[in-house]
Coordinates of C-alpha atoms in Angstrom, one line a residue:
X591 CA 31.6 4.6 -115.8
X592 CA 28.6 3.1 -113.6
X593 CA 26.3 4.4 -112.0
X594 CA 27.8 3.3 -108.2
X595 CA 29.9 5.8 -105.4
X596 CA 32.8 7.4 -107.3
X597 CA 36.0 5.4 -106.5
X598 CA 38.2 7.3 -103.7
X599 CA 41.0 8.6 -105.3
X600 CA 44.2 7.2 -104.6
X601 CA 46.0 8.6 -101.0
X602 CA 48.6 11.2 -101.7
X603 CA 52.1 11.0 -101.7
X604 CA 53.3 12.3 -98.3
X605 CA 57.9 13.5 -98.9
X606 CA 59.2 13.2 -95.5
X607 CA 62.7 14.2 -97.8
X608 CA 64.2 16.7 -96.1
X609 CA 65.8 18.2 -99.2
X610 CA 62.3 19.4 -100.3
X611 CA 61.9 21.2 -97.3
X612 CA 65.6 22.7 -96.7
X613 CA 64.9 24.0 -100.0
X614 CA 61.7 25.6 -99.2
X615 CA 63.7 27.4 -96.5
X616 CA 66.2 28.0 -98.5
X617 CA 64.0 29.7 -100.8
X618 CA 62.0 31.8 -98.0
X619 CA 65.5 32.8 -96.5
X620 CA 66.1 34.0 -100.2
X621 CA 63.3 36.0 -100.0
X622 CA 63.2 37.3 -96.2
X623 CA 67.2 38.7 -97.7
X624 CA 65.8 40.0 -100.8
X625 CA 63.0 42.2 -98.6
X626 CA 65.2 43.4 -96.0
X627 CA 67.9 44.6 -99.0
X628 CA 64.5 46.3 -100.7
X629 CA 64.2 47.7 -98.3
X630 CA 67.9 48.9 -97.1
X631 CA 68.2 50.0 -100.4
X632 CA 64.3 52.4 -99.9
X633 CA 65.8 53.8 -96.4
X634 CA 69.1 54.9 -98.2
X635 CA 67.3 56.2 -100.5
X636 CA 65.1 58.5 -99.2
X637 CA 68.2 59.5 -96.5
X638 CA 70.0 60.4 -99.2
X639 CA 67.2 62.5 -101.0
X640 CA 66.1 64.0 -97.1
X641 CA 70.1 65.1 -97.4
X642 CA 69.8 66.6 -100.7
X643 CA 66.7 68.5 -99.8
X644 CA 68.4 70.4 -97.1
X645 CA 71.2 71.0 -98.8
X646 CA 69.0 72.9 -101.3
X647 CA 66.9 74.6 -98.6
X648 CA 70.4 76.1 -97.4
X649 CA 71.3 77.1 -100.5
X650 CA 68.5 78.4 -101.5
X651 CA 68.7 80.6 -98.3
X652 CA 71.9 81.6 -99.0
X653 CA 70.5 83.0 -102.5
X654 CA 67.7 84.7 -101.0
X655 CA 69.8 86.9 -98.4
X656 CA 72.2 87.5 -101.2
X657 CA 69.9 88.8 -103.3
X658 CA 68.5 90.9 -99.5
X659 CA 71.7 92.4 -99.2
X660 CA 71.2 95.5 -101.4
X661 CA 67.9 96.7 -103.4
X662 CA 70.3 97.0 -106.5
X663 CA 70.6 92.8 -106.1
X664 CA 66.5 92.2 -105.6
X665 CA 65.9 94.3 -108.7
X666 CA 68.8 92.7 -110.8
X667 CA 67.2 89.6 -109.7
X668 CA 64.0 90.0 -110.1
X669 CA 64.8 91.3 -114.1
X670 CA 66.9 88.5 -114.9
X671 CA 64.4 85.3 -113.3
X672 CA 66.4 84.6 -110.6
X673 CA 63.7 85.5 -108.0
X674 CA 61.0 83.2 -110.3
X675 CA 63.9 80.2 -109.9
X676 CA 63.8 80.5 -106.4
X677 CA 60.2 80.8 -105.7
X678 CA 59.7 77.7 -107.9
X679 CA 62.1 75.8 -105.6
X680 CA 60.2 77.0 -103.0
X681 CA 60.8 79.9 -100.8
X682 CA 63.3 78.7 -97.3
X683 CA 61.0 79.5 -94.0
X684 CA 63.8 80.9 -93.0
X685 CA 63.3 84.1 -95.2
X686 CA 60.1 83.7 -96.4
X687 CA 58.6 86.6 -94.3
X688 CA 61.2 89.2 -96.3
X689 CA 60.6 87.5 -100.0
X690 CA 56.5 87.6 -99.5
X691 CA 57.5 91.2 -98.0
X692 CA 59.7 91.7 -101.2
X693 CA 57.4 90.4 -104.0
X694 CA 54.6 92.2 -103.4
X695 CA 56.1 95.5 -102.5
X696 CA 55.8 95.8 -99.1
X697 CA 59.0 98.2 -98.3
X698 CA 57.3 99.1 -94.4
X699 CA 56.2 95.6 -93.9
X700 CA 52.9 96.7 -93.2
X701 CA 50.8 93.4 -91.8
X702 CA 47.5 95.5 -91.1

């Protein structure tokens, strides 16, 4: 511990052993794979809720022009919920001129 230049510290140990580095490679192809099945597995995913959406939206519109169909079905509908459900779910843009027209009692369809 004198008082001179610190004392250079001794070289490092250089691995030119190529199992150090097929392993690194092994490990990053082990992670490039994992990523790409993340996200496989994220695209899948959201096709499959995209699908499930749309199947709902033509349900949905199959309800709504059931219940159309006669004024005896909106008002059965409306009493029991049904109409609430749907609105909920959110109203198809395919008859979402006629349910806004419905719900607030617009029989004419008055716009003005």
């Amino acid at each position: 511990f004198g008082s001179g230049p610190p004392l250079p510290l001794p070289p490092h140990a250089q691995s030119n052993d190529s199992s150090t580095d097929s392993l690194s490679k092994k490990k990053l192809r082990k992670a490039h794979n994992s990523a790409k099945r993340r996200l496989h597995v994220q695209q899948t995913r959201d096709r499959w809720r995209q699908n499930e959406r749309e199947l709902q939206v033509a349900s949905d519109t199959r309800a709504w022009e059931k219940i159309f169909e006669h004024t005896q079905n909106w008002e059965d509908a409306k009493r029991r919920g049904i109409v609430t459900q749907l609105c909920f779910r959110g109203i198809p843009p395919a008859v979402r001129r006629r349910a806004w027209g419905a719900m607030i009692g617009n029989p004419l369809m008055v716009t003005h």
